[in-house]
Coordinates of C-alpha atoms and ligand atoms in Angstrom, one line a residue:
M201 CA -16.0 29.8 54.9
S202 CA -15.7 27.4 52.0
Q203 CA -12.8 25.4 53.3
P204 CA -13.7 21.7 52.2
L205 CA -14.9 19.6 54.8
P206 CA -12.3 17.1 56.0
M207 CA -13.1 13.7 54.7
K208 CA -13.7 11.0 58.1
E209 CA -10.8 9.1 58.9
K210 CA -12.9 6.1 58.5
S211 CA -14.2 6.5 55.0
T212 CA -11.0 7.3 53.4
P213 CA -9.4 3.6 52.6
H214 CA -5.4 3.7 52.9
H215 CA -5.1 0.5 50.5
S216 CA -4.8 1.1 46.5
T217 CA -6.9 -2.3 46.1
Q218 CA -9.6 -0.5 48.5
V219 CA -9.7 2.6 46.6
W220 CA -9.6 1.2 42.7
T221 CA -12.7 -1.1 44.0
K222 CA -14.0 2.1 45.5
C223 CA -13.5 3.8 42.3
L224 CA -15.0 1.1 39.8
D225 CA -18.2 1.0 41.7
I226 CA -18.4 4.5 40.8
I227 CA -17.2 4.2 37.2
R228 CA -19.7 1.0 36.9
K229 CA -22.5 3.1 37.5
R230 CA -21.3 5.5 34.4
V231 CA -20.0 3.4 31.3
S232 CA -21.6 0.7 29.1
P233 CA -20.4 -2.7 30.7
Q234 CA -18.9 -3.9 27.6
S235 CA -16.5 -0.6 28.2
F236 CA -16.3 -1.1 31.6
N237 CA -15.0 -5.0 30.5
T238 CA -12.7 -3.3 28.4
W239 CA -11.1 -0.9 29.9
F240 CA -11.4 -0.3 33.3
K241 CA -11.5 -4.7 34.2
P242 CA -7.7 -4.8 33.3
I243 CA -6.6 -2.7 34.9
K244 CA -4.5 -3.4 38.1
P245 CA -4.2 -0.8 41.2
V246 CA -0.5 -0.7 42.3
E247 CA -0.2 1.5 45.3
L248 CA -1.8 4.0 46.8
N249 CA 1.4 7.2 47.3
G250 CA -0.1 9.9 49.5
D251 CA -3.4 11.3 47.4
T252 CA -1.5 9.8 44.6
L253 CA -3.3 5.8 43.5
I254 CA -1.3 4.6 41.1
I255 CA -2.9 1.9 38.3
Q256 CA -1.4 -0.5 36.4
V257 CA -2.3 -0.2 32.7
P258 CA -1.4 -2.8 30.0
N259 CA 0.0 -0.5 27.5
K260 CA 0.8 3.2 26.3
F261 CA -2.6 3.0 24.2
F262 CA -4.7 1.6 26.8
Y263 CA -3.5 4.9 28.7
E264 CA -4.0 7.0 25.7
W265 CA -7.5 5.7 25.2
L266 CA -8.5 6.6 28.9
E267 CA -6.8 9.8 28.9
E268 CA -8.9 10.5 25.9
H269 CA -12.2 9.1 26.4
Y270 CA -13.0 8.5 29.9
I271 CA -10.6 11.2 31.9
D272 CA -13.9 12.6 33.3
V273 CA -15.3 9.8 34.2
L274 CA -11.4 8.5 36.4
R275 CA -11.6 12.1 37.6
Q276 CA -14.6 12.3 39.2
A277 CA -14.2 8.8 40.7
I278 CA -11.2 9.3 42.1
H279 CA -12.6 13.1 43.8
Q280 CA -15.5 11.0 45.3
T281 CA -12.9 8.2 46.9
I282 CA -9.8 10.2 47.7
G283 CA -10.9 13.9 48.1
P284 CA -10.6 16.8 45.8
Q285 CA -6.6 16.6 46.1
G286 CA -6.8 12.9 44.6
K287 CA -4.5 12.3 41.7
L288 CA -4.4 9.6 39.2
E289 CA -0.5 8.0 37.9
Y290 CA -0.4 5.3 35.2
R291 CA 2.3 2.6 35.2
I292 CA 2.4 1.2 31.9
V293 CA 3.5 -2.5 31.7
V294 CA 3.6 -3.4 28.0
D295 CA 2.3 -6.6 26.9
N296 CA 3.2 -9.1 24.5
Y297 CA 1.2 -10.7 21.7
K298 CA -0.7 -13.7 24.0
R299 CA -1.7 -11.3 26.9
V300 CA -3.8 -9.4 24.9
D301 CA -5.0 -12.3 22.8
L302 CA -9.2 -12.0 23.4
T303 CA -9.9 -15.1 22.8
D304 CA -7.8 -16.3 25.7
V305 CA -9.8 -13.4 27.9
Y306 CA -13.2 -14.4 27.1
N307 CA -12.1 -18.3 27.5
N308 CA -10.7 -17.8 30.7
S309 CA -12.8 -15.4 32.3
G310 CA -15.2 -17.6 33.4
D311 CA -18.1 -15.1 32.1
A312 CA -17.5 -15.1 28.6
K313 CA -21.4 -15.7 28.0
Q314 CA -22.2 -12.8 29.9
Q315 CA -19.4 -10.7 28.4
M316 CA -20.7 -12.0 24.7
D317 CA -24.3 -11.0 25.4
F318 CA -22.8 -7.6 25.7
L319 CA -21.7 -7.4 22.1
P320 CA -24.7 -5.7 19.2
E321 CA -26.3 -8.4 17.5
E322 CA -25.4 -7.8 14.3
I323 CA -22.9 -10.0 13.8
K324 CA -22.1 -8.6 10.2
N325 CA -20.4 -6.0 12.5
P326 CA -17.2 -6.3 10.6
F327 CA -14.5 -6.3 13.8
I328 CA -16.7 -8.4 16.2
I329 CA -14.7 -11.5 14.8
P330 CA -12.8 -12.6 17.9
G331 CA -14.8 -15.1 20.3
I332 CA -15.5 -18.2 21.5
K333 CA -16.6 -19.6 18.5
H334 CA -13.4 -17.9 16.4
D335 CA -9.5 -18.8 17.7
R336 CA -8.5 -16.1 15.3
I337 CA -9.3 -12.6 13.5
L338 CA -10.3 -13.5 9.7
S339 CA -7.6 -11.9 7.8
H340 CA -9.2 -11.0 4.4
L341 CA -6.5 -12.0 2.6
K342 CA -6.2 -13.4 -1.0
Q343 CA -4.2 -16.6 -1.5
R344 CA -3.7 -15.4 -5.0
Y345 CA -1.4 -12.7 -4.1
T346 CA 1.8 -14.6 -3.5
F347 CA 5.4 -13.7 -3.8
D348 CA 6.0 -16.4 -5.7
N349 CA 3.6 -15.3 -8.6
F350 CA 5.1 -11.8 -8.4
I351 CA 7.2 -11.1 -10.9
V352 CA 10.4 -8.9 -10.5
G353 CA 12.2 -6.5 -12.7
D354 CA 13.8 -3.0 -12.8
S355 CA 10.5 -1.1 -11.7
N356 CA 9.9 -3.1 -8.5
R357 CA 12.9 -4.6 -7.5
F358 CA 13.8 -2.3 -4.8
A359 CA 9.9 -2.6 -3.3
Y360 CA 10.2 -6.5 -3.2
N361 CA 12.9 -6.8 -1.4
A362 CA 12.2 -4.6 1.5
A363 CA 8.3 -6.6 1.0
K364 CA 10.2 -9.9 1.6
A365 CA 12.4 -8.5 4.0
V366 CA 9.0 -7.7 6.3
A367 CA 7.6 -10.7 5.8
N368 CA 10.7 -12.7 7.0
R369 CA 11.1 -10.3 10.6
P370 CA 8.0 -8.9 10.9
G371 CA 7.9 -5.7 13.1
K372 CA 11.6 -6.0 13.8
T373 CA 13.0 -4.6 11.0
A374 CA 12.9 -0.6 10.2
F375 CA 11.1 -1.0 7.6
N376 CA 7.7 -0.1 10.3
P377 CA 5.4 1.0 9.3
L378 CA 6.7 0.0 5.2
F379 CA 4.5 3.0 3.2
I380 CA 4.3 1.3 -0.3
F381 CA 3.5 3.9 -2.7
G382 CA 2.9 3.9 -6.6
K383 CA 0.3 4.6 -9.4
V384 CA -2.8 2.4 -10.0
G385 CA -2.4 -1.1 -11.3
L386 CA 1.4 -1.6 -10.5
G387 CA 1.0 -4.4 -8.1
K388 CA 0.7 -2.6 -4.5
T389 CA -2.2 -4.2 -3.5
H390 CA -0.4 -7.7 -4.5
L391 CA 3.1 -6.9 -3.1
A392 CA 1.1 -6.2 0.5
Q393 CA -1.2 -9.3 0.5
A394 CA 1.8 -10.9 -0.5
I395 CA 3.4 -9.8 3.0
G396 CA 0.7 -11.2 4.7
N397 CA 0.3 -14.2 2.9
A398 CA 4.1 -15.2 3.9
I399 CA 3.8 -14.2 7.6
T400 CA 0.3 -16.2 7.7
S401 CA 2.0 -19.5 6.9
S402 CA 5.5 -18.6 8.4
H403 CA 3.8 -17.4 11.9
P404 CA 0.6 -19.3 12.0
K405 CA 0.2 -17.4 15.3
L406 CA 0.0 -14.0 14.7
N407 CA -3.2 -12.2 13.4
V408 CA -3.0 -10.8 10.3
V409 CA -5.5 -8.3 9.2
Y410 CA -5.8 -6.8 5.3
I411 CA -8.5 -3.7 5.4
T412 CA -9.4 -1.2 2.8
T413 CA -9.1 2.3 3.6
E414 CA -12.7 2.8 2.8
R415 CA -13.8 -0.3 5.5
L416 CA -12.0 1.1 7.8
T417 CA -13.8 4.5 7.2
H418 CA -16.9 1.8 7.5
Q419 CA -16.1 0.7 10.6
V420 CA -15.4 4.2 12.1
I421 CA -18.8 5.6 11.5
Y422 CA -20.1 2.0 12.4
S423 CA -19.0 2.4 15.6
I424 CA -19.6 5.9 15.8
R425 CA -23.3 5.1 15.2
H426 CA -23.6 2.0 17.3
Q427 CA -21.5 3.5 20.3
S428 CA -19.6 0.1 19.6
M429 CA -15.8 1.9 19.4
D430 CA -14.6 0.0 22.3
D431 CA -15.1 -2.9 19.9
L432 CA -13.4 -1.7 17.2
M433 CA -10.7 -0.7 19.6
R434 CA -10.6 -4.2 21.3
Y435 CA -10.2 -5.9 17.8
Y436 CA -7.4 -4.1 17.0
Q437 CA -5.3 -4.8 19.9
N438 CA -5.8 -8.0 18.3
V439 CA -4.0 -7.4 15.4
H440 CA -0.4 -8.3 15.2
I441 CA 0.3 -7.4 11.4
L442 CA -2.2 -5.0 9.5
I443 CA -2.2 -4.2 6.1
V444 CA -4.2 -1.0 4.9
D445 CA -4.5 -0.4 1.5
D446 CA -5.3 3.1 -0.5
I447 CA -4.1 5.1 2.3
Q448 CA -4.6 7.9 0.5
F449 CA -8.9 7.9 0.9
L450 CA -8.2 8.9 4.4
A451 CA -7.7 12.2 3.1
R452 CA -11.0 14.7 4.2
R453 CA -11.8 11.8 6.7
P454 CA -10.6 13.2 10.3
K455 CA -12.5 10.8 12.2
T456 CA -11.1 7.8 10.9
Q457 CA -7.8 9.4 10.6
E458 CA -8.3 9.9 14.7
I459 CA -8.9 6.6 14.8
F460 CA -6.3 5.2 12.9
F461 CA -3.8 7.4 14.6
H462 CA -4.5 5.5 18.1
I463 CA -4.8 2.1 16.3
F464 CA -1.0 2.8 14.3
N465 CA 0.3 4.3 17.9
H466 CA -0.6 1.0 19.7
M467 CA 1.0 -1.1 17.2
H468 CA 4.0 0.5 16.4
Q469 CA 5.1 0.8 20.3
L470 CA 4.4 -3.1 20.3
E471 CA 6.4 -3.6 17.3
R472 CA 4.0 -5.1 15.6
Q473 CA 4.0 -4.3 11.6
I474 CA 2.4 -2.1 10.1
I475 CA 2.0 -2.1 6.0
L476 CA 0.6 1.2 3.7
T477 CA -0.4 1.5 0.7
S478 CA -1.0 4.6 -1.8
D479 CA -0.9 6.3 -4.8
R480 CA 0.9 8.9 -4.4
P481 CA 4.2 9.7 -2.2
V482 CA 3.9 10.6 1.7
K483 CA 4.7 14.3 1.0
E484 CA 1.7 14.6 -1.5
L485 CA -1.0 13.1 0.9
E486 CA -3.2 15.8 1.2
H487 CA -6.1 16.6 3.8
M488 CA -4.1 14.3 6.3
E489 CA -3.3 15.4 10.1
E490 CA 0.3 16.4 11.0
R491 CA 0.6 13.7 12.9
L492 CA -0.2 11.0 11.1
I493 CA 2.2 11.8 8.1
S494 CA 5.0 12.1 10.6
R495 CA 4.4 8.8 11.5
F496 CA 4.1 7.7 7.9
K497 CA 7.2 8.8 7.8
W498 CA 8.8 6.7 10.4
G499 CA 9.6 3.7 8.9
V500 CA 10.6 3.1 5.1
T501 CA 8.7 4.4 1.8
V502 CA 9.1 2.4 -1.0
D503 CA 7.8 2.7 -4.2
L504 CA 6.2 1.1 -8.1
Q505 CA 7.5 2.0 -10.7
P506 CA 6.0 1.6 -14.1
P507 CA 6.9 -1.8 -15.6
D508 CA 9.2 -1.6 -18.6
F509 CA 8.9 -4.0 -21.6
E510 CA 10.9 -6.6 -20.1
L511 CA 8.9 -7.5 -17.1
K512 CA 5.3 -6.7 -19.1
L513 CA 7.0 -9.2 -20.9
A514 CA 7.7 -11.6 -18.4
I515 CA 4.4 -11.6 -16.6
A516 CA 3.0 -12.7 -20.0
R517 CA 4.8 -15.5 -20.4
A518 CA 4.1 -16.6 -17.1
R519 CA 0.7 -15.9 -17.5
L520 CA 0.6 -18.2 -21.0
R521 CA 2.4 -20.6 -19.4
D522 CA -0.2 -21.5 -16.5
E523 CA -2.5 -21.2 -18.8
Q524 CA -0.9 -23.8 -21.4
V525 CA -1.5 -21.3 -24.6
E526 CA 1.3 -20.5 -26.9
V527 CA 1.6 -17.3 -28.8
P528 CA 3.5 -16.2 -31.5
E529 CA 6.2 -14.6 -29.5
R530 CA 6.4 -11.3 -32.3
V531 CA 2.2 -11.2 -31.4
L532 CA 3.3 -11.2 -27.6
E533 CA 5.8 -8.4 -27.7
Y534 CA 3.8 -6.3 -29.9
L535 CA 0.4 -6.8 -27.1
C536 CA 3.4 -6.0 -24.5
Y537 CA 4.6 -3.1 -26.0
H538 CA 1.2 -1.4 -26.6
A539 CA -0.2 -2.7 -23.1
G540 CA 1.0 1.0 -21.5
D541 CA 1.9 1.3 -17.9
S542 CA -0.8 -0.8 -16.1
I543 CA -0.2 -4.4 -15.0
R544 CA -3.8 -4.6 -14.6
D545 CA -4.6 -3.6 -18.1
L546 CA -1.7 -5.8 -19.2
E547 CA -3.5 -8.8 -17.4
G548 CA -6.9 -7.8 -19.2
I549 CA -5.6 -7.7 -22.5
L550 CA -3.8 -11.4 -21.9
S551 CA -6.9 -12.6 -20.5
T552 CA -8.7 -11.4 -23.7
L553 CA -5.7 -13.2 -25.6
V554 CA -5.8 -16.4 -23.5
A555 CA -9.7 -16.7 -24.5
R556 CA -9.3 -16.3 -28.0
A557 CA -6.5 -18.4 -28.2
L558 CA -8.6 -21.6 -26.2
F559 CA -12.2 -20.7 -27.8
M560 CA -11.8 -19.3 -30.9
Q561 CA -8.8 -22.1 -31.9
G562 CA -8.4 -19.3 -34.7
D563 CA -4.7 -18.5 -35.2
I564 CA -3.2 -15.6 -33.3
N565 CA -1.4 -13.2 -35.6
M566 CA -1.0 -9.7 -35.6
A567 CA -4.3 -9.2 -36.9
T568 CA -5.7 -10.4 -33.8
A569 CA -3.2 -8.2 -31.8
Q570 CA -4.1 -5.5 -33.1
K571 CA -8.3 -6.1 -32.7
I572 CA -7.4 -7.0 -28.6
L573 CA -5.3 -3.7 -28.3
Q574 CA -8.5 -1.4 -30.0
Y575 CA -10.4 -3.2 -27.7
Y576 CA -8.6 -1.9 -25.3
K577 CA -8.7 1.9 -26.9
V578 CA -4.8 1.5 -26.7
Q579 CA -4.0 4.5 -29.2
R580 CA -1.3 3.7 -31.5
E581 CA 0.4 6.0 -34.8
E582 CA -0.5 4.1 -37.7
V583 CA 2.3 5.8 -40.4
I584 CA 5.7 5.6 -39.5
T585 CA 7.0 8.8 -40.5
V586 CA 9.9 11.5 -40.3
E587 CA 8.9 13.1 -37.3
S588 CA 7.6 10.0 -35.5
I589 CA 11.6 8.3 -35.7
A590 CA 12.8 11.4 -35.0
R591 CA 11.0 11.5 -31.5
L592 CA 11.6 7.9 -30.7
V593 CA 15.6 8.7 -31.3
C594 CA 15.8 11.9 -29.9
D595 CA 13.9 10.2 -27.2
H596 CA 16.4 7.1 -26.7
F597 CA 19.4 9.6 -26.2
N598 CA 17.3 11.9 -24.2
I599 CA 17.8 15.2 -26.7
P600 CA 15.8 17.7 -27.3
L601 CA 13.7 17.3 -30.9
Q602 CA 14.5 21.0 -32.0
D603 CA 18.0 20.6 -31.9
V604 CA 18.1 17.8 -34.7
K605 CA 16.5 20.4 -36.5
G606 CA 18.7 23.2 -35.6
K607 CA 21.9 24.2 -36.9
T608 CA 24.6 22.9 -34.1
R609 CA 27.0 20.5 -35.4
K610 CA 27.4 18.9 -31.8
R611 CA 28.6 15.3 -31.8
P612 CA 25.5 13.7 -30.3
I613 CA 23.6 15.7 -32.2
V614 CA 24.8 15.2 -35.3
E615 CA 25.0 11.0 -34.6
A616 CA 21.6 11.2 -33.8
R617 CA 20.8 13.3 -36.7
Q618 CA 22.2 11.0 -38.6
L619 CA 20.9 8.1 -37.5
I620 CA 17.3 9.6 -38.1
M621 CA 17.9 9.9 -41.8
Y622 CA 18.9 6.6 -41.8
L623 CA 16.1 4.6 -40.2
S624 CA 13.9 7.5 -42.3
K625 CA 15.2 6.1 -45.6
K626 CA 15.1 2.5 -44.8
F627 CA 11.4 2.8 -43.0
T628 CA 9.8 5.2 -44.7
K629 CA 8.2 5.8 -48.1
H630 CA 9.7 9.7 -47.6
S631 CA 12.3 11.0 -50.2
L632 CA 15.6 11.8 -49.5
K633 CA 14.6 15.5 -50.1
Q634 CA 11.6 15.3 -47.8
I635 CA 14.2 14.2 -45.0
G636 CA 16.7 16.6 -45.8
K637 CA 13.9 19.3 -45.4
F638 CA 12.3 17.9 -42.3
L639 CA 16.0 17.6 -40.4
G640 CA 16.6 21.9 -40.9
N641 CA 16.9 21.9 -44.3
R642 CA 19.4 19.7 -45.5
D643 CA 20.1 18.6 -49.1
H644 CA 19.9 14.9 -50.3
T645 CA 23.4 14.9 -50.7
T646 CA 23.4 15.2 -46.9
V647 CA 21.1 12.6 -46.0
I648 CA 23.2 10.2 -48.4
Y649 CA 26.5 11.4 -46.4
A650 CA 24.2 10.4 -43.2
C651 CA 23.6 6.9 -44.2
R652 CA 26.6 5.6 -45.4
T653 CA 28.3 7.1 -42.1
V654 CA 25.8 5.0 -40.4
E655 CA 26.6 1.7 -41.9
D656 CA 29.9 2.0 -41.3
L657 CA 29.5 2.8 -37.7
I658 CA 27.0 -0.2 -37.5
E659 CA 29.9 -2.6 -39.0
T660 CA 32.8 -1.1 -36.7
D661 CA 31.3 0.0 -33.2
E662 CA 29.1 -2.6 -31.3
K663 CA 27.9 -0.3 -28.9
Y664 CA 26.6 1.9 -31.6
R665 CA 24.9 -1.0 -33.3
Q666 CA 23.1 -2.1 -30.1
N667 CA 21.9 1.1 -29.6
V668 CA 20.6 1.1 -33.8
F669 CA 18.7 -2.1 -33.0
T670 CA 17.2 -1.0 -29.5
I671 CA 15.8 1.5 -31.8
E672 CA 14.5 -0.5 -34.6
K673 CA 12.9 -3.0 -32.3
K674 CA 11.1 0.0 -31.3
L675 CA 10.1 1.0 -34.3
R676 CA 8.9 -2.3 -35.7
L677 CA 6.7 -2.9 -32.5
S678 CA 5.4 0.6 -32.5
Y679 CA 4.0 -0.1 -36.3
S680 CA 4.1 -3.4 -36.5
L681 CA 6.9 -3.4 -39.3
Ligands
ADP299 P1 -2.7 -1.9 -7.4 O1 -3.3 -1.8 -5.9 O2 -1.6 -1.4 -7.4 O3 -3.4 -0.7 -8.2 P2 -2.3 -4.4 -8.2 O4 -1.7 -5.2 -6.9 O5 -3.9 -4.4 -7.9 O6 -2.2 -3.2 -8.1 O7 -2.1 -5.1 -9.4 C1 -2.5 -5.3 -9.9 C2 -3.1 -6.2 -11.1 O8 -1.4 -7.1 -11.5 C3 -3.4 -7.8 -10.0 O9 -3.5 -8.5 -10.5 C4 -1.4 -8.3 -9.7 O10 -1.8 -9.6 -9.3 C5 -0.7 -7.9 -11.1 N1 0.6 -7.8 -11.2 C6 1.0 -6.2 -10.5 N2 2.3 -6.3 -10.8 C7 2.5 -8.0 -10.8 C8 4.3 -8.5 -10.5 N3 5.2 -8.0 -10.6 N4 3.5 -9.8 -11.5 C9 3.2 -10.4 -11.3 N5 1.4 -9.8 -11.6 C10 1.5 -8.1 -10.8
MG300 MG1 -4.5 -1.6 -5.0

């Protein structure tokens, strides 16, 4: 007969507190003092319903963590106190910002000293920052990244507005997480940190943390090696605004992904703000757990596009104003035009320009600008040709290059072809014959006729004149004409 022995009446506690105290005695022997304090002390027994013990935990994250890491320990404790039929049920009572403030826990618990002793000695450990001596977590934000010095243009306006909305009402908008993506050097880190800095000054009680994905990975590796995962999780329990930069680096890091998944859930559930940046949109993230990807889509995605000429110029002007340096407008325009897409590169170019203006005391002219660009290896075409004009015009009107070389007589194509002829006559040294030849073997009288037509249109049609003006400006900038 293998019937389980009936539990002796006497040894079966009937009160939830009694049961839980017994459980704690068992658990205490099985886990580290630190884990015990973090994960078991905050649990409150609620009631004993038959063989089911109901316990109260501070949040869903807490529950998930227990289920994932301490399920065996809990099961054993319950079986030993209630019997093999014993069950455990959780009741989640969501805590607020204040209740999870670890500093309070330490300061009020009376045995803070003892708890501190359980922390690993190496205080270098990046996440053991909260403690008696610190009343807040270090944010790792750089103060220079603010909304005030983030210049807004068409390419970043949407992202900027979303970031402002998040900064005004962290965790309370639909933008959670706010997912900012864009190529390197377009301002992701700046914008994300500007949110953090704005919140730090408007909500000084909230703990803002900026972390790169690299550093998060190091935290996780450290925690695994030093068996201090509880510290790590406790640290993130105290974070109200989390900015994780360059999330694409989570790829192929399953452990960090798993930990981040827990952190994400915990924060999101408590309506705490998460801000993520990435060099690519969510759907292009690779080697990433599906459950994470789906969470990234919960909020709103905004992108930073390459800056247009006007934005680059505005950034350059602001920089020169700050440095109180004067540079001829033509030189500045030329530099911005050639600076490429990255605002970081543009900043490098401007720093060199400023240094030259300040220290060399030389005249800043087009030759200086060309030298600087050469230094930054910005490639330029040296000689202006019919081909390069044709490319620019076709680009501008968004028509294929081969059409202007072909036979078609469709109006937009004819107009573009005529404009190429006009500009080629004006800016290149080619003969009318050569120009005609390039554009579909037309003879020189066609080119003469085209030039007249364009001149007429420039005089009579305002919109046309604007178009020609824009294209000419591009040409001048491209070839320092
Ligand atoms: P990313 O993180 O996208 O690679 P960063 O945020 O590091 O780019 O931006 C690169 C540099 O350009 C930083 O010094 C940043 O301050 C500057 N920057 C980017 N966008 C702007 C902007 N709109 N106005 C002013 N500075 C900007
Ligand atoms: Mg960055």
